[in-house]
Amino acid sequence: MSTTAEPQTHTPSRLRCPQAKELESLANLVRSVEETPDPIPTTIRGTIPTWINGSFLRNGPGKFEFGKDRYTHWFDGMAMMHRFHIHEGRVTYSSRFLRSDSYVQNSEKNRIVVSEFGTLAMPDPCKNIFARFFSRFQIPKATDNASVNFVKYKGDYYVSTETNYMRRIDPRSLETKEKVDWSQYIAVNSATAHPHYDREGATYNMGNSYGRSGFYYNVIRVPPPEEKAAMEDSADLTGAKVICSIRAAEPRKPSYYHSFVMSENYIVFVEQPIKLDLLKFMLYRIQGKSFHKVMSWEPQYGTIFHLVDRHTGKESQVKYCAAPMFMLHQINAFEDNGFLVMDMCCGDDGEVIGDFTLENLRRDSGEEVDKFYNSLCRNLPRRYVLPLTVDEQTPLNQNLVTLHNYKATAKKTKPGEVYMTHEELHSDELLQYGGLEFPQINYERCNGRPYRYFYSCGFGHVFSDSLLKMDVHTKELKVWRYPGLYPSEPVFVASPKATEEDDGVVLSVIITPREEKSTFLLVLDAKTFTELGRAEVPVNIPYGTHGVFNEMG
């Protein structure tokens, strides 16, 4: 069933941002590197505040071939974990490849034996022709190459991707510990790499399940750690449970999702029109196609927001709809006088995910890379406002958003259905930085609560080429940007005596394709967005995905 949507006409974000000319090649940012298992010192320029005490942990792809076999998609590269340990104004750096089953088996055979998102493992050439033929008909096992994020459950760190497998990690040594299969604890066959944490220490996530009764998106809750559990050095997801199962609007075409929305009392699952074709999924191994070929952008389905009470697990009967949009990362959400305010990075075109092939990312400088970049969707911050009290008495076709200074609308279009339009959470100035992604807030203080600032990457190139601080009250920007420097997702660390939301620093790893071994950890004053110091690392680091700051050090 497609949603009955009022058309929300606006120029696609890609056309509102300036077209790029003469972009440089980023091939050097997506090549294999060596690991640095023992911590090495860095050279400090400027000052690293002495109150920062802990480790900045990062994840991302770091190896793109085994023997003569090459991965075809950036997401497929083997997970590499990075640790910048900061103590008394000094910084050391170390890195390790995740010793996943995928990495170990590929290394032993010196070829790709485990299929990834965009690369299909070929049958073993040593097997006879019949064995090779029948191996095509086996559904490939999910990979445990957890290259997306560092996540926490019950006080333990794990690295995660979007399959049912995670790996527990020692955050000090980056040593790989045991493999954890979600399906051994609860009836789901995947989980996102972007869980949320509440103030009591519980962790929330989303996972899929499918069976005879259809396809479901499940809200998962993992309880806080117990005191005695800290004594045992083993993975512990006991007590994990599914608190709500949301039926897919299209049972044969469920939506792809990368994260979800959480406020103090609610979870919102955004069912977007990037669809997974389950029939194609079953056939893709037989046809010799990789996984990203089963995803498609189908805007006719629009967007559905599923509202769930976080405490009772009850799903609202009201169907909240919006024009088709694509969302990877939410910024924050909070409740305000009977409304749920949701801020997200959104695009108008969801065909982008399959485009990040290594062939595209390694295009030559100039026309080749310009053409690719100019074809990509630009994500911009949007605000949706969802009315929490909609019933039979709610009038039809009237804007229900009565909050002062909010431009988003929500109208009840028929019984049990509300159609929402968004407010642009930015001024035109943002367009010249190519939109933004990788949003981060002062999470401990503001997650699920009213907030004022978020930090993100600007995308004036295929990979981020600026750091941005956005004031959501005034829509003003502060920017850090230098030619040839490509920052990672900015992570906020609050100062110990913070009184204001932006008292602290922002950490980001800066890499460049222009010079060998010239990576550095950048430390910005979060309030002024000016550089305090940098820690220069004498090794190459590839472009990564997500990271966290671990105060334990």
XYZ file of C-alpha atoms in Angstrom:
553
model
C 0.000 0.000 0.000
C 1.522 3.289 -0.960
C 0.892 6.255 1.312
C -1.539 8.900 0.210
C 0.846 11.793 0.076
C 0.257 15.431 -0.634
C 3.097 16.319 -2.987
C 5.713 18.439 -1.209
C 7.299 20.260 -4.094
C 10.824 21.490 -3.646
C 14.011 21.422 -5.686
C 16.066 18.290 -4.910
C 18.962 19.013 -2.554
C 21.494 17.846 -5.172
C 20.418 20.660 -7.501
C 20.369 23.295 -4.753
C 24.029 22.720 -3.854
C 26.723 24.081 -6.188
C 28.107 21.729 -8.837
C 31.738 20.786 -8.231
C 34.565 21.456 -10.672
C 38.153 20.135 -10.665
C 37.821 17.913 -7.582
C 40.928 15.981 -6.574
C 41.131 12.194 -6.599
C 40.473 10.456 -3.276
C 41.963 7.099 -4.335
C 44.625 7.322 -1.598
C 41.918 7.466 1.101
C 40.520 4.045 0.134
C 43.599 1.865 -0.099
C 44.819 -0.906 2.172
C 47.063 0.086 5.083
C 49.174 -1.769 7.642
C 48.045 -2.088 11.252
C 49.972 -0.488 14.150
C 49.226 -2.846 17.054
C 51.673 -1.263 19.548
C 50.913 2.357 20.533
C 53.217 4.919 18.918
C 53.755 8.537 20.036
C 52.393 11.492 18.068
C 53.788 14.985 17.530
C 51.682 17.647 19.261
C 51.156 21.057 17.617
C 49.295 23.643 19.680
C 47.772 22.366 22.922
C 45.737 19.288 23.806
C 43.761 20.193 26.981
C 45.072 18.189 29.951
C 41.540 17.475 31.204
C 40.863 15.152 28.220
C 41.541 11.676 29.567
C 40.478 8.648 27.556
C 40.534 7.039 24.131
C 39.012 8.166 20.864
C 38.057 4.896 19.122
C 37.343 4.771 15.382
C 36.222 2.054 12.964
C 36.147 1.618 9.188
C 37.350 -0.410 6.191
C 41.145 -0.830 5.994
C 41.976 -3.754 3.666
C 40.542 -4.094 0.169
C 42.167 -7.202 -1.317
C 43.358 -10.714 -0.539
C 45.833 -12.264 -2.967
C 44.545 -11.542 -6.468
C 40.947 -10.968 -5.293
C 39.688 -7.390 -4.937
C 36.620 -6.056 -3.150
C 34.332 -3.994 -5.360
C 32.531 -1.858 -2.729
C 33.938 0.448 -0.039
C 31.708 -1.138 2.649
C 33.366 -4.511 1.979
C 36.861 -3.620 3.193
C 38.038 -5.477 6.304
C 37.282 -3.697 9.584
C 40.175 -1.732 11.052
C 39.965 -0.289 14.562
C 41.907 2.849 15.562
C 42.691 4.170 19.048
C 43.951 7.634 19.934
C 44.791 7.509 23.629
C 44.806 10.996 25.193
C 46.373 11.569 28.617
C 47.833 14.734 30.201
C 48.143 16.548 26.875
C 49.915 13.652 25.104
C 48.470 11.297 22.466
C 49.464 7.805 21.307
C 48.043 5.971 18.282
C 47.447 2.281 17.635
C 45.353 0.260 15.168
C 44.362 -3.339 14.584
C 42.416 -5.288 12.035
C 39.385 -6.978 13.530
C 40.150 -10.704 13.620
C 36.712 -11.586 12.294
C 35.999 -15.016 10.811
C 35.877 -13.245 7.444
C 39.360 -11.757 7.916
C 40.876 -14.982 9.270
C 39.398 -17.243 6.547
C 40.295 -14.829 3.730
C 43.837 -14.528 5.123
C 44.298 -18.303 5.402
C 43.136 -18.925 1.808
C 44.705 -15.685 0.473
C 41.516 -14.966 -1.479
C 38.000 -13.674 -0.746
C 35.989 -16.596 0.638
C 33.257 -14.669 2.528
C 30.716 -12.563 0.602
C 30.290 -8.934 1.670
C 27.768 -6.185 0.868
C 29.011 -5.515 -2.666
C 31.380 -8.419 -3.369
C 30.315 -11.995 -3.978
C 32.808 -14.669 -2.909
C 33.433 -17.017 -5.828
C 33.267 -20.819 -5.387
C 36.550 -22.515 -4.516
C 38.402 -23.163 -7.816
C 39.846 -26.374 -6.289
C 36.383 -27.977 -5.968
C 34.965 -30.047 -8.829
C 32.383 -28.539 -11.166
C 29.389 -30.143 -9.397
C 30.403 -28.883 -5.959
C 30.936 -25.402 -7.398
C 27.531 -25.455 -9.106
C 25.666 -26.500 -5.938
C 27.479 -23.972 -3.757
C 25.594 -21.313 -5.756
C 22.329 -22.521 -4.207
C 23.362 -22.032 -0.592
C 22.260 -18.806 1.065
C 25.567 -17.152 2.002
C 26.318 -16.800 5.692
C 26.179 -13.273 7.050
C 29.566 -11.644 7.484
C 31.022 -10.728 10.887
C 33.221 -8.022 9.306
C 31.976 -5.400 11.793
C 33.404 -2.238 10.206
C 30.773 0.409 11.012
C 30.819 1.476 14.671
C 31.819 0.880 18.288
C 28.755 0.153 20.452
C 28.171 -0.645 24.122
C 26.022 -3.314 25.746
C 26.061 -3.849 29.521
C 29.293 -1.893 29.854
C 31.189 -3.935 27.221
C 32.446 -2.555 23.908
C 31.615 -4.293 20.635
C 32.247 -3.460 17.010
C 29.147 -3.701 14.895
C 27.876 -3.734 11.344
C 24.327 -4.460 10.070
C 24.247 -8.267 10.254
C 23.331 -10.479 13.225
C 27.003 -10.700 14.285
C 29.019 -8.384 16.517
C 32.483 -8.823 17.998
C 33.380 -7.973 21.580
C 36.514 -5.808 21.790
C 39.060 -4.864 24.417
C 38.955 -1.043 24.080
C 42.513 -0.704 25.453
C 44.414 -3.246 23.353
C 41.892 -3.443 20.444
C 42.101 -7.199 20.818
C 39.274 -9.138 19.127
C 37.215 -11.237 21.538
C 34.274 -13.544 20.940
C 31.713 -13.366 18.170
C 28.172 -12.641 19.364
C 25.117 -13.755 17.399
C 21.982 -11.730 18.190
C 19.766 -14.628 17.113
C 21.111 -16.716 20.022
C 19.494 -14.251 22.448
C 16.363 -12.970 20.719
C 14.380 -13.682 17.549
C 16.074 -11.177 15.228
C 18.487 -11.717 12.354
C 20.233 -8.335 12.337
C 20.733 -5.173 14.374
C 21.839 -1.655 13.469
C 25.254 -0.220 14.300
C 23.561 2.840 15.878
C 21.943 1.871 19.177
C 20.664 4.433 21.690
C 21.388 4.552 25.408
C 19.079 5.739 28.173
C 20.113 7.393 31.413
C 19.775 4.136 33.376
C 22.354 2.377 31.186
C 19.978 0.292 29.038
C 20.680 0.031 25.306
C 18.015 0.123 22.567
C 18.350 -1.071 18.993
C 16.332 -2.227 15.968
C 16.481 -5.632 14.277
C 14.575 -7.572 11.579
C 12.706 -10.827 11.699
C 10.685 -12.597 9.057
C 8.617 -15.737 8.959
C 5.268 -17.051 7.739
C 3.377 -14.177 9.318
C 5.409 -11.530 7.497
C 8.381 -9.200 7.907
C 8.841 -7.249 11.144
C 11.048 -4.442 12.419
C 11.760 -5.136 16.077
C 12.643 -2.715 18.857
C 15.238 -4.399 21.122
C 16.099 -3.468 24.712
C 19.254 -4.726 26.447
C 19.164 -4.025 30.210
C 21.869 -2.098 32.101
C 24.870 -4.067 33.408
C 24.499 -5.942 36.688
C 27.168 -5.485 39.361
C 28.346 -9.106 39.410
C 28.564 -9.221 35.601
C 31.556 -6.875 35.681
C 33.625 -9.690 37.202
C 33.201 -11.978 34.193
C 35.174 -11.423 31.011
C 32.579 -12.658 28.543
C 29.860 -11.304 26.265
C 26.547 -10.891 28.050
C 23.298 -9.977 26.306
C 21.086 -11.843 28.799
C 17.838 -10.067 29.488
C 17.689 -8.710 25.940
C 14.132 -8.652 24.697
C 12.009 -7.432 21.818
C 9.695 -4.764 23.265
C 7.776 -4.068 20.046
C 7.377 -5.713 16.623
C 6.338 -3.416 13.793
C 4.852 -5.096 10.724
C 6.371 -3.973 7.410
C 3.942 -1.987 5.246
C 5.096 -4.018 2.218
C 5.749 -7.606 3.398
C 7.847 -8.541 0.333
C 9.628 -5.200 0.179
C 10.788 -4.174 3.656
C 12.737 -0.957 4.098
C 16.447 -0.560 4.597
C 17.340 1.418 7.722
C 20.608 2.470 9.332
C 19.412 4.123 12.545
C 16.240 5.120 14.403
C 14.877 7.947 16.566
C 14.621 7.978 20.374
C 13.305 10.618 22.794
C 12.773 10.312 26.552
C 9.484 8.412 26.187
C 9.273 7.296 22.552
C 11.046 5.400 19.807
C 10.254 6.249 16.194
C 11.082 3.841 13.397
C 11.292 5.563 10.005
C 10.105 3.205 7.249
C 11.649 4.818 4.183
C 11.283 3.937 0.494
C 14.699 2.289 0.101
C 13.360 -1.222 -0.356
C 14.907 -4.680 -0.110
C 13.352 -7.065 -2.597
C 13.044 -10.358 -0.686
C 12.510 -12.418 -3.843
C 15.654 -10.967 -5.391
C 17.418 -11.545 -2.083
C 16.666 -15.278 -2.313
C 17.842 -15.390 -5.935
C 20.898 -13.177 -5.733
C 23.340 -15.915 -4.837
C 22.089 -18.117 -7.671
C 22.362 -15.226 -10.128
C 25.830 -14.320 -8.894
C 24.832 -10.819 -7.795
C 26.081 -9.003 -4.715
C 23.782 -7.840 -1.920
C 23.591 -4.135 -2.805
C 21.828 -5.100 -6.067
C 18.686 -6.109 -4.104
C 18.097 -2.572 -2.812
C 16.092 -0.038 -4.780
C 14.724 3.477 -4.317
C 10.916 3.332 -4.708
C 9.538 6.800 -3.897
C 5.945 5.778 -4.673
C 5.782 4.226 -1.187
C 6.463 7.504 0.636
C 7.762 7.535 4.217
C 5.998 6.138 7.298
C 6.920 7.052 10.883
C 6.026 4.335 13.415
C 5.611 5.731 16.937
C 6.321 3.364 19.867
C 6.007 4.059 23.611
C 9.467 3.203 24.946
C 8.141 2.122 28.363
C 5.161 -0.031 27.325
C 6.351 -1.164 23.860
C 2.918 -0.223 22.459
C 2.808 1.038 18.874
C 0.564 4.000 18.112
C -2.454 3.213 15.912
C -1.931 6.515 14.086
C -0.074 6.258 10.773
C 2.286 9.223 10.366
C 3.270 9.757 6.706
C 5.537 12.092 4.758
C 6.910 12.587 1.262
C 9.588 10.076 0.193
C 12.940 10.778 1.820
C 16.173 8.970 2.552
C 17.725 8.995 6.016
C 20.878 7.361 7.355
C 21.431 9.275 10.607
C 19.105 11.020 13.021
C 20.458 14.060 14.887
C 18.242 14.196 17.992
C 14.596 14.060 19.100
C 12.722 15.545 22.036
C 9.204 16.080 23.337
C 7.659 19.537 23.590
C 4.103 20.191 24.862
C 2.391 17.185 23.272
C 4.642 17.019 20.197
C 7.662 14.923 19.265
C 10.309 16.984 17.477
C 12.621 14.888 15.257
C 15.759 16.242 13.594
C 17.410 14.130 10.906
C 19.854 14.272 7.987
C 17.648 13.652 4.950
C 18.046 13.309 1.207
C 15.599 13.206 -1.692
C 17.156 10.252 -3.477
C 17.987 6.924 -1.892
C 19.895 5.374 -4.785
C 23.174 6.528 -3.283
C 24.188 3.456 -1.232
C 25.147 1.194 -4.112
C 27.232 3.973 -5.699
C 30.125 3.797 -3.240
C 32.035 1.241 -5.265
C 35.807 1.394 -5.061
C 35.888 2.050 -8.799
C 33.843 5.228 -8.269
C 35.814 6.333 -5.194
C 39.140 5.893 -6.997
C 38.235 7.967 -10.049
C 40.861 10.320 -11.443
C 40.952 14.007 -10.496
C 38.903 16.442 -12.547
C 36.077 15.464 -14.867
C 35.837 11.810 -13.749
C 35.387 12.500 -10.046
C 33.340 15.695 -10.676
C 30.794 13.679 -12.643
C 30.426 11.120 -9.855
C 30.187 13.707 -7.053
C 27.640 15.826 -8.940
C 25.396 12.761 -9.365
C 25.225 12.078 -5.596
C 22.372 12.991 -3.282
C 23.099 15.791 -0.759
C 21.738 15.280 2.737
C 20.389 18.278 4.623
C 19.075 18.649 8.190
C 15.287 18.554 8.489
C 12.860 18.824 11.369
C 9.609 16.843 11.509
C 7.071 17.523 14.259
C 4.775 14.648 15.173
C 1.580 15.402 17.184
C 1.296 12.837 20.000
C -2.424 13.224 20.731
C -4.421 12.424 17.601
C -7.873 10.844 17.983
C -11.383 10.802 16.441
C -12.016 14.372 17.612
C -8.892 15.771 15.923
C -10.080 17.985 13.020
C -9.213 17.071 9.422
C -6.908 19.083 7.142
C -5.779 21.548 9.775
C -2.168 22.137 10.764
C -1.881 20.499 14.181
C 1.576 21.946 14.959
C 0.833 24.813 17.342
C 4.346 25.215 18.761
C 5.772 28.732 18.466
C 8.512 29.261 15.828
C 8.105 25.828 14.187
C 7.544 25.725 10.428
C 6.942 21.952 10.100
C 3.297 20.939 9.622
C 1.180 17.910 10.475
C -2.372 17.437 9.166
C -4.838 14.659 9.815
C -5.833 13.700 6.268
C -8.255 10.885 7.173
C -9.115 8.855 10.294
C -5.958 7.406 11.825
C -3.585 9.065 9.352
C -1.443 12.195 9.664
C 0.602 13.721 6.838
C 3.687 15.720 7.822
C 5.860 18.262 6.015
C 9.297 19.188 7.288
C 11.033 22.397 8.248
C 14.476 22.985 6.754
C 16.836 23.115 9.700
C 19.446 25.243 7.925
C 20.023 28.482 6.026
C 21.190 28.674 2.411
C 24.781 29.040 3.662
C 24.928 25.277 4.285
C 24.384 24.546 0.567
C 27.851 25.840 -0.343
C 29.363 23.136 1.916
C 27.490 20.400 0.023
C 25.008 19.513 2.774
C 26.000 17.522 5.846
C 26.164 14.061 7.413
C 27.647 12.217 10.430
C 25.775 14.393 12.983
C 26.810 14.293 16.657
C 25.466 16.078 19.744
C 26.435 16.404 23.407
C 24.816 12.972 23.789
C 25.046 12.454 27.538
C 23.427 15.776 28.307
C 21.013 16.230 25.395
C 19.999 12.877 23.914
C 16.194 12.748 23.823
C 15.988 16.275 25.273
C 15.788 19.818 23.910
C 19.190 20.899 22.578
C 20.808 23.709 20.647
C 23.943 22.478 18.849
C 25.052 19.629 16.664
C 28.378 18.913 14.948
C 28.754 17.236 11.552
C 30.763 16.842 8.360
C 30.167 18.989 5.294
C 30.264 17.202 1.947
C 31.812 19.468 -0.686
C 33.459 16.296 -2.015
C 32.558 12.583 -2.186
C 34.101 12.288 1.305
C 33.643 15.025 3.888
C 35.871 18.071 3.412
C 34.737 20.293 6.312
C 33.552 20.213 9.921
C 30.405 22.135 10.816
C 28.770 23.314 14.030
C 25.065 24.091 13.634
C 22.939 26.170 16.002
C 19.402 24.782 15.571
C 17.857 27.866 17.208
C 19.367 30.400 14.779
C 20.454 28.013 11.944
C 23.877 29.659 12.020
C 27.015 27.724 11.065
C 30.574 27.640 12.309
C 33.020 25.961 9.894
C 36.481 24.354 9.903
C 37.665 23.737 6.340
C 41.047 23.600 4.566
C 41.789 22.448 0.976
C 43.019 18.869 0.756
C 42.051 17.922 4.324
C 39.264 15.364 4.885
C 37.834 15.097 8.427
C 36.083 12.175 10.099
C 32.823 12.314 12.037
C 33.242 14.906 14.834
C 32.821 13.549 18.368
C 31.991 15.905 21.259
C 33.697 15.493 24.641
C 32.322 17.632 27.495
C 34.758 19.392 29.818
C 34.593 18.142 33.434
C 33.213 21.445 34.775
C 30.840 22.129 31.865
C 27.858 24.359 32.610
C 26.777 24.996 29.014
C 25.879 22.499 26.281
C 28.927 23.306 24.136
C 31.536 23.482 26.924
C 34.103 20.975 25.675
C 36.032 19.887 22.616
C 35.295 18.245 19.280
C 37.625 15.464 18.107
C 38.082 14.468 14.456
C 40.704 12.487 12.522
C 42.008 14.455 9.520
C 43.495 12.656 6.517
C 44.788 13.855 3.156
C 45.446 12.218 -0.238
C 48.174 14.770 -0.958
C 50.948 13.608 1.372
C 52.036 10.260 2.770
C 51.769 9.649 6.520
C 50.336 13.053 7.378
C 47.239 12.122 9.372
C 46.389 14.042 12.545
C 43.888 14.058 15.371
C 42.291 17.518 15.462
C 41.035 19.048 18.730
C 38.627 21.987 18.311
C 37.164 24.180 21.031
C 33.480 23.220 20.708
C 32.219 26.697 21.637
C 34.312 28.804 19.236
C 35.045 25.980 16.740
C 38.685 27.090 16.577
C 41.672 24.754 16.666
C 43.298 24.109 20.043
C 45.822 21.524 18.904
C 46.582 18.521 16.749
C 48.399 15.226 17.268
C 50.282 14.217 14.100
C 50.496 10.477 13.386
C 53.310 9.145 11.150
C 51.140 6.477 9.457
C 48.484 6.373 6.730
C 44.868 5.993 7.873
C 42.041 5.283 5.379
C 38.706 7.121 5.414
C 36.530 5.600 8.150
C 32.964 5.483 9.391
C 32.068 6.069 13.058
C 33.739 6.501 16.419
C 33.235 7.032 20.151
C 35.122 8.565 23.048
C 35.834 6.087 25.843
C 36.488 7.900 29.125
C 37.833 4.728 30.730
C 40.902 5.196 28.564
